Short mmCIF file of C-alpha atoms in Angstrom, two decimals:
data_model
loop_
_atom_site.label_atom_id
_atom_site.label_comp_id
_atom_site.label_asym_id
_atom_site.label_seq_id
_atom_site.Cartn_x
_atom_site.Cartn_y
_atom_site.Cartn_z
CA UNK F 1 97.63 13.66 111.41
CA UNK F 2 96.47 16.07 114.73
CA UNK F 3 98.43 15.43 117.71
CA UNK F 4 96.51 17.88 119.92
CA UNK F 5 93.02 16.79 120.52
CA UNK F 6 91.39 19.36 122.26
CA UNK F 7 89.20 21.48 120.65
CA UNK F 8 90.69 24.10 118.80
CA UNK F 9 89.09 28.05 119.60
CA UNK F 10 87.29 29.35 116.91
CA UNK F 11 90.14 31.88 116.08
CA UNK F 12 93.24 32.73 113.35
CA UNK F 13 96.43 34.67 114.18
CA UNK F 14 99.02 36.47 112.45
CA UNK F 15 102.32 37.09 113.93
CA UNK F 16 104.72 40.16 114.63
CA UNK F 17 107.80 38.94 112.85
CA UNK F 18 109.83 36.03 110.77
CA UNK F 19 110.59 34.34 113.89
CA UNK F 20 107.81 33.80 116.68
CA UNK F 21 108.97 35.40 120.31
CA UNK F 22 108.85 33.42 123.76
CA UNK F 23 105.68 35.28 124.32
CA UNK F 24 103.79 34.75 121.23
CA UNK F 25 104.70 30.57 121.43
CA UNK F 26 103.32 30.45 125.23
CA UNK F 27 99.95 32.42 123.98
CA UNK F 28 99.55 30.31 120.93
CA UNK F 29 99.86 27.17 123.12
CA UNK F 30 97.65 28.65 125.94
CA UNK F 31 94.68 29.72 123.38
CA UNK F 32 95.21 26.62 120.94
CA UNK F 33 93.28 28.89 117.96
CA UNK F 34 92.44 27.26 114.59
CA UNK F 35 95.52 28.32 112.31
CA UNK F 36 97.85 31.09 111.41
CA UNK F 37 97.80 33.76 109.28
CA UNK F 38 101.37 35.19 106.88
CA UNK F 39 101.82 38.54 105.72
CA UNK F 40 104.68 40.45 103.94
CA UNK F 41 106.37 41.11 107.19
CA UNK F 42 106.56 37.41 107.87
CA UNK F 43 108.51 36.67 104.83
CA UNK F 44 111.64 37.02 103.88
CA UNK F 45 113.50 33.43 102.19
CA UNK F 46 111.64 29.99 101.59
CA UNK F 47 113.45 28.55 104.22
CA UNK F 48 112.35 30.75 107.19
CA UNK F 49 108.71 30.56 105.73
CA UNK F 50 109.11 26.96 106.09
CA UNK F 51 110.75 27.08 109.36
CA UNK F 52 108.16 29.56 110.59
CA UNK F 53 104.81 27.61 109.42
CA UNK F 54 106.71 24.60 111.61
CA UNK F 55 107.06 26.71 114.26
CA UNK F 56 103.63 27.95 114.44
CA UNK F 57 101.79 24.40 114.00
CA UNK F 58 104.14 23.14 116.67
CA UNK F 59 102.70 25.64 119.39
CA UNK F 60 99.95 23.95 118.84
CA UNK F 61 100.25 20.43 118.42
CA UNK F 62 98.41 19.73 115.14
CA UNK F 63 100.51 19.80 112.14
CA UNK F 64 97.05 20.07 109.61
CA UNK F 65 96.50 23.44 111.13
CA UNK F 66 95.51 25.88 108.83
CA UNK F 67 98.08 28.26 107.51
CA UNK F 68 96.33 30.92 105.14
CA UNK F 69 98.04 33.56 103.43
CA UNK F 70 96.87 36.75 100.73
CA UNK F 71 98.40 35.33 97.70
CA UNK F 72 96.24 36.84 94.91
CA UNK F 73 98.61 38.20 91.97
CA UNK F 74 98.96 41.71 91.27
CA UNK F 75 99.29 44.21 94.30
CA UNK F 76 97.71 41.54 97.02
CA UNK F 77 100.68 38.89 96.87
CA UNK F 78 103.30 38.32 100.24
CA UNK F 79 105.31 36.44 98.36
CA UNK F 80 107.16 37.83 95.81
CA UNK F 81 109.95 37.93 93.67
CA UNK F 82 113.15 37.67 93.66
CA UNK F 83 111.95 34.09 95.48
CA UNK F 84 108.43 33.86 94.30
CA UNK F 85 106.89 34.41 91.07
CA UNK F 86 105.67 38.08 90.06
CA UNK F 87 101.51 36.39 89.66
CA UNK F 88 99.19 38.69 87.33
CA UNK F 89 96.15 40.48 88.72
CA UNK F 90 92.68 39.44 88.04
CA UNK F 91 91.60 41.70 85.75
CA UNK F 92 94.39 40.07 83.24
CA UNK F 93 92.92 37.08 83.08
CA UNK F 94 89.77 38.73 81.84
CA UNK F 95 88.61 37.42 78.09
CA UNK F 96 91.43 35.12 78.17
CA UNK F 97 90.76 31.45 78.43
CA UNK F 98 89.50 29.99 81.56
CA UNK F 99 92.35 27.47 81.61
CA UNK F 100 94.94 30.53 82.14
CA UNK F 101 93.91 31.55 85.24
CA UNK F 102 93.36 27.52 86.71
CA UNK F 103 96.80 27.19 85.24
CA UNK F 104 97.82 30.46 86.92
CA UNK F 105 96.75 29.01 90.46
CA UNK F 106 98.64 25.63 89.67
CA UNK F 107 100.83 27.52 89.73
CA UNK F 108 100.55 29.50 92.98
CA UNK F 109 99.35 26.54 94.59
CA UNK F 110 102.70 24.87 94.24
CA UNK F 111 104.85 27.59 95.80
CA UNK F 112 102.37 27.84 98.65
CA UNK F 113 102.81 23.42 98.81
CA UNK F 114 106.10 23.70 98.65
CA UNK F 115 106.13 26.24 102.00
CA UNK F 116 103.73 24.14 104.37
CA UNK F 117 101.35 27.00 103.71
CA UNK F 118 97.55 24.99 103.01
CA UNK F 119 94.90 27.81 102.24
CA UNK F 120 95.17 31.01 100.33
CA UNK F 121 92.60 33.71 100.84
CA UNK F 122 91.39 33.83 97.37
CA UNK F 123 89.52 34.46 94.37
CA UNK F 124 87.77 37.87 95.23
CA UNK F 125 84.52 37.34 93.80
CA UNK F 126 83.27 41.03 94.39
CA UNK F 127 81.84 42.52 90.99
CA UNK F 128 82.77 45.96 91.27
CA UNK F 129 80.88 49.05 90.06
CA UNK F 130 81.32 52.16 88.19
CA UNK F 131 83.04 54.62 90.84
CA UNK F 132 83.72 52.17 93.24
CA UNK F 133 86.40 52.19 95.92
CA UNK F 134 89.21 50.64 94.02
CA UNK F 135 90.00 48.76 97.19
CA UNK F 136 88.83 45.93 94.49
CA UNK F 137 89.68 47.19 91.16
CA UNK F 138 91.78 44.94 89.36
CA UNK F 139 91.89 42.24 91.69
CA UNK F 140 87.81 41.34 90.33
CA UNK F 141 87.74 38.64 87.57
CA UNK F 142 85.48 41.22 85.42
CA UNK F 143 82.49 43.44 85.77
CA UNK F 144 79.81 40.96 85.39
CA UNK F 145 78.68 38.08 87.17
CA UNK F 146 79.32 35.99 84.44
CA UNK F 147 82.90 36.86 84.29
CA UNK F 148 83.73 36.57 87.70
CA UNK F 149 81.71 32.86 87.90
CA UNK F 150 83.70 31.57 85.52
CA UNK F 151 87.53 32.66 86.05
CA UNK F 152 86.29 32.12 89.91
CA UNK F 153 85.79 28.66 89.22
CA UNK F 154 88.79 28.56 87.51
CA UNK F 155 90.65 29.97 90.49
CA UNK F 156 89.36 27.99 92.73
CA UNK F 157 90.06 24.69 90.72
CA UNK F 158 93.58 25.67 90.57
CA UNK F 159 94.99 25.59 93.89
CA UNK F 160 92.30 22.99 94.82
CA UNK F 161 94.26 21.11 92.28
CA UNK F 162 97.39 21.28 94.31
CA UNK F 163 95.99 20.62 97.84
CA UNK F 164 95.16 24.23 98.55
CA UNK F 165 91.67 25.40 99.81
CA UNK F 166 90.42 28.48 98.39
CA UNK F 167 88.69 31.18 100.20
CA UNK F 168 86.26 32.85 98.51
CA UNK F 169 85.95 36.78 99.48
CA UNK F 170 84.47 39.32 100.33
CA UNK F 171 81.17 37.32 100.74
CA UNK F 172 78.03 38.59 99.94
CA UNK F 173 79.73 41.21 97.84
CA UNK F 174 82.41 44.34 97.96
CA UNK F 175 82.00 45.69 94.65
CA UNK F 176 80.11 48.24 95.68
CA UNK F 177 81.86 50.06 98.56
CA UNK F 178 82.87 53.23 97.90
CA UNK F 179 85.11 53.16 100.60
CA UNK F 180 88.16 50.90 101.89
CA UNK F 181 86.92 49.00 104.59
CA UNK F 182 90.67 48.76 106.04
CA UNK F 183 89.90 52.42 107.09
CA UNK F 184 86.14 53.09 107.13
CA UNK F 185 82.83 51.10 107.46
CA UNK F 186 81.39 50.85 103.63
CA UNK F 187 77.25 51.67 103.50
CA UNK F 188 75.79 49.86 100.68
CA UNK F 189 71.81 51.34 99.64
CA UNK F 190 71.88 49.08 96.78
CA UNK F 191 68.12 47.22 96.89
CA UNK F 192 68.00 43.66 97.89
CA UNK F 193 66.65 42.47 94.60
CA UNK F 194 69.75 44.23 92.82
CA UNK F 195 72.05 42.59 95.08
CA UNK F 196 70.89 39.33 94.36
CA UNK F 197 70.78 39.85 90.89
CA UNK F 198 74.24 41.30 90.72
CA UNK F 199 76.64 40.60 93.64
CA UNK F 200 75.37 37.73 95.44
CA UNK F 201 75.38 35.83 91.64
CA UNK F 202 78.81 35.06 91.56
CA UNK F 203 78.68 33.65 95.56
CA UNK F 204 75.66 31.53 95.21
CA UNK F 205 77.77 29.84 91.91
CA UNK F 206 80.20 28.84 94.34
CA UNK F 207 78.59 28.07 97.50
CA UNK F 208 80.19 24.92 97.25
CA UNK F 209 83.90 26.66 97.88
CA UNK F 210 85.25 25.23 101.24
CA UNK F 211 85.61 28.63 102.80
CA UNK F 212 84.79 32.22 102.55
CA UNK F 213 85.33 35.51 103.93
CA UNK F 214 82.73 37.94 105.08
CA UNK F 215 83.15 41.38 104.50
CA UNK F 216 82.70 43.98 106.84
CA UNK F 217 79.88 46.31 104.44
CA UNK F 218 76.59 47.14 105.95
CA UNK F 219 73.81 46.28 103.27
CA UNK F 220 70.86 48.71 104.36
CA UNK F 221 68.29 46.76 102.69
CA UNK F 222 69.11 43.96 104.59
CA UNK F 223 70.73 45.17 107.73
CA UNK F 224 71.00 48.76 108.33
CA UNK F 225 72.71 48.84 111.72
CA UNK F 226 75.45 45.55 111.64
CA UNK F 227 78.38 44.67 108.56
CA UNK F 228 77.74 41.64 107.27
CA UNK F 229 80.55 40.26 109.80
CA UNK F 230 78.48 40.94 112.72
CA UNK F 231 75.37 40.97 111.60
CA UNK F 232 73.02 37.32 112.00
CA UNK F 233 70.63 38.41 109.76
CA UNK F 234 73.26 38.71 106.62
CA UNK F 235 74.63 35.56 107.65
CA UNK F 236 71.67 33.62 108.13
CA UNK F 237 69.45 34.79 105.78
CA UNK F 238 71.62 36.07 102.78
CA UNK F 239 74.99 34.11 103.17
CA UNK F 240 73.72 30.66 104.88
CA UNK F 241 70.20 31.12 103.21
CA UNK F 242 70.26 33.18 100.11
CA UNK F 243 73.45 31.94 98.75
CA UNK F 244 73.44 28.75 100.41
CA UNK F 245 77.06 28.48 101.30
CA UNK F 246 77.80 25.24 103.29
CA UNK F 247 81.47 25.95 103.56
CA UNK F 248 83.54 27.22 106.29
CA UNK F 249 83.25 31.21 107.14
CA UNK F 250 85.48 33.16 108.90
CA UNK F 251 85.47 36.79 109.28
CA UNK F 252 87.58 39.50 107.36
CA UNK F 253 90.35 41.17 109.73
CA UNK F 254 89.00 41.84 113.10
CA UNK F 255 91.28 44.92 113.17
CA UNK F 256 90.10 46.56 110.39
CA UNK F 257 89.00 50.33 110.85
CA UNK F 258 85.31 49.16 109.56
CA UNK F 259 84.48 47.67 112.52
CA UNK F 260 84.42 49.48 116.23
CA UNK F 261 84.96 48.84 119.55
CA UNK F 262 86.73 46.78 122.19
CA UNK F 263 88.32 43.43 120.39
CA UNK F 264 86.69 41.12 122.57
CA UNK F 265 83.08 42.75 121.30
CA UNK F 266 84.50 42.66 117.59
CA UNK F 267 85.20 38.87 118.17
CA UNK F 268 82.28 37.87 120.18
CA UNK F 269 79.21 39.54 117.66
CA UNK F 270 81.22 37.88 114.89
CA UNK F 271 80.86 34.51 116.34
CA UNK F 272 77.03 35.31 117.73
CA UNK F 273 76.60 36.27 114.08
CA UNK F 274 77.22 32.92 112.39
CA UNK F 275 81.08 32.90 112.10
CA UNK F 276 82.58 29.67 112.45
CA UNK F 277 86.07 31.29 112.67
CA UNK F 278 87.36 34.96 113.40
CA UNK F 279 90.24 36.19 112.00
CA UNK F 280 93.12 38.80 113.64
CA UNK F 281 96.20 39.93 111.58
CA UNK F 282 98.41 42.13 112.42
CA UNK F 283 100.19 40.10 115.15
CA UNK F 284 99.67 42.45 117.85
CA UNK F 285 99.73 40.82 121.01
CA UNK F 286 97.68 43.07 123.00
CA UNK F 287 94.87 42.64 120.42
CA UNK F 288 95.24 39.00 120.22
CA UNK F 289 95.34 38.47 123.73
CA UNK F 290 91.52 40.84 123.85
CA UNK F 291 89.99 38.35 120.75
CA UNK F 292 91.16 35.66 122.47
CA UNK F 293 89.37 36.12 125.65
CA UNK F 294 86.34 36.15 123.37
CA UNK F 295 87.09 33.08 120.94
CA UNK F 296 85.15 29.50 122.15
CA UNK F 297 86.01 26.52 120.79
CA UNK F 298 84.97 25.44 117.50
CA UNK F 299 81.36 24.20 117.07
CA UNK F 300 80.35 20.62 116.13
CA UNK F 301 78.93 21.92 112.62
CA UNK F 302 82.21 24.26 112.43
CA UNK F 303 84.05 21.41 112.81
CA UNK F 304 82.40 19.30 110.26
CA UNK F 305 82.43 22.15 108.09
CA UNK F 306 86.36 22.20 108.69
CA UNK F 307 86.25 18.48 107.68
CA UNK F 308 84.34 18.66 104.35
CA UNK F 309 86.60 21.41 103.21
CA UNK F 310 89.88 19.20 103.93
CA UNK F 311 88.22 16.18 101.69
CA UNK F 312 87.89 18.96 99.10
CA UNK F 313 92.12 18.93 98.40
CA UNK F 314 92.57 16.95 95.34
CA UNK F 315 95.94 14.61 95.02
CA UNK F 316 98.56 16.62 92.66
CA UNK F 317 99.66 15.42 89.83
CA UNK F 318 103.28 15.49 88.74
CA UNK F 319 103.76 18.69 85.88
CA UNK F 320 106.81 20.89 84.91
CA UNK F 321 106.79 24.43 86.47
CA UNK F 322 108.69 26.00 83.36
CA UNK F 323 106.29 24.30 81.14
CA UNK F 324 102.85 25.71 83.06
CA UNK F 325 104.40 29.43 83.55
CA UNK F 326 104.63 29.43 79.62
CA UNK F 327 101.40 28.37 79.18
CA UNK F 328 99.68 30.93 81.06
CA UNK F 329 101.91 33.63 79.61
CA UNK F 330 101.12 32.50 76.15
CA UNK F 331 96.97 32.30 76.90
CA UNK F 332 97.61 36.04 77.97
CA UNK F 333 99.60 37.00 75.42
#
């Protein structure tokens, strides 16, 4: 149940530390954005995750909020052992049974339950290429659409399973970047009709996910000058159109080295571009306080978008964690 019923602003934040600051509760409560964001530096016990997601709804007012976190397997995971379970990469899950990977999510859907935490920023769908950056690698589900549709699905059933909304990513496609969009703007010459075939595939499959992430690649055929993030033609045409996703999008990292200049621009052509949400990580208040001045309150249709996806969580059903984790290690076996 929301206690805060103003609109919330069409933002997410991260935050410096394990503990929020003076400062960053009195922003958060001035700006009111969407939901949180957790990384590695936020982490350290279940207990101050716990008391940290509390802490961060409460500046707010509205303990639904949307806490998302990276929590993939393999090398993109911020919670790991010794507290957390060591979660396998993708690309292990590829030729195995469908029902390892779904089983694999129960799995990291319960952990994330079990910490307040309510939306995890995956399955990457991206079908990566030959020579590709390996900013993907063996995060993808495969190199074929086929692959990644089906262990996506599978993915995405998993946490939905235990309450969690998946975010698909990088949507319309990062398999092809030969660069690492954390540190430089990927150029994609691939032809339209090849996307479509190819990278869009395992996107328009899904278009039913609740949310997705956009990812900041230019696509010449479609848009030579704007990333996909900023750009209204990719998001109209290809990602609302195309594809047909209905769900809620929200940008990749605003901070990100693909995109240029001031934060307030960054934030503003991502919401002029068909964003319903932008996202900032790396809890620097400075930045924040830039995006912020940019951010407007969620849209009707972002809203209702926010409300579909939240009917998506299924009720979970009572299972034995030991039981699960021996499953899935025995399907990849």
């Amino acid at each position: 149940m929301s206690e805060n019923n103003a609109i919330p602003s069409a933002v997410i934040f991260g935050c410096a530390g394990t503990t929020l600051t003076d400062e960053e509760r009195r922003f958060f409560q001035t700006v009111n954005p969407l939901g949180f964001i957790l990384f590695a530096r936020n982490v350290e016990t279940p207990d101050q995750v716990r008391a940290l997601v509390s802490a961060l709804r409460s500046t707010v007012g509205r303990d639904d909020a949307p806490v998302l976190i990276d929590q993939e397997g393999g090398r993109v995971q911020r919670l790991r052992p010794p507290a957390w379970r060591e979660a396998p990469p993708g690309a292990a899950f590829v030729g195995r049974p469908p029902e390892a990977l779904r089983l694999n999510f129960r799995l990291i859907g319960r952990e994330l339950a079990e910490l307040g935490i309510n939306v995890d920023c995956a399955p990457v769908l991206d079908v990566p290429i030959s020579g590709a950056h390996d900013i993907i690698g063996n995060r993808a589900y495969g190199q074929t659409p086929a692959q990644v549709i089906e262990l996506g699905r599978a993915a995405c059933d998993g946490l939905l399973d235990e309450g969690i909304l998946p975010i698909i990513k990088h949507i319309p496609g990062h398999g092809r970047a030969l660069v690492d969009s954390h540190l430089a703007l990927p150029v994609v010459e691939t032809s339209r009709e090849e996307l479509e075939t190819s990278d869009f595939a395992p996107f328009r499959a899904l278009r039913d996910a609740p949310w997705a992430m956009t990812a900041h690649v230019v696509y010449k055929a479609i848009d030579p000058r704007a990333p996909a993030t900023l750009s209204p033609k990719v998001i109209g045409e290809i990602i609302r159109g195309t594809i047909g996703f209905g769900g809620v999008l929200v940008s990749d990292d605003l901070s990100m080295k693909a995109l240029g200049g001031r934060f307030d621009e960054r934030a503003t052509l991502a919401l002029e571009a068909g964003c319903d949400v932008v996202l900032h990580c790396n809890g620097m208040l400075e930045e924040m306080q830039a995006v912020a001045k940019a951010a407007r309150p969620l849209t009707g249709i972002a809203q209702e978008r926010l409300a579909r996806a939240n009917r998506m969580r299924r009720t979970p059903q009572a299972w034995d964690v030991a039981e699960v984790g021996a499953r899935v290690e025995a399907l990849l076996a």
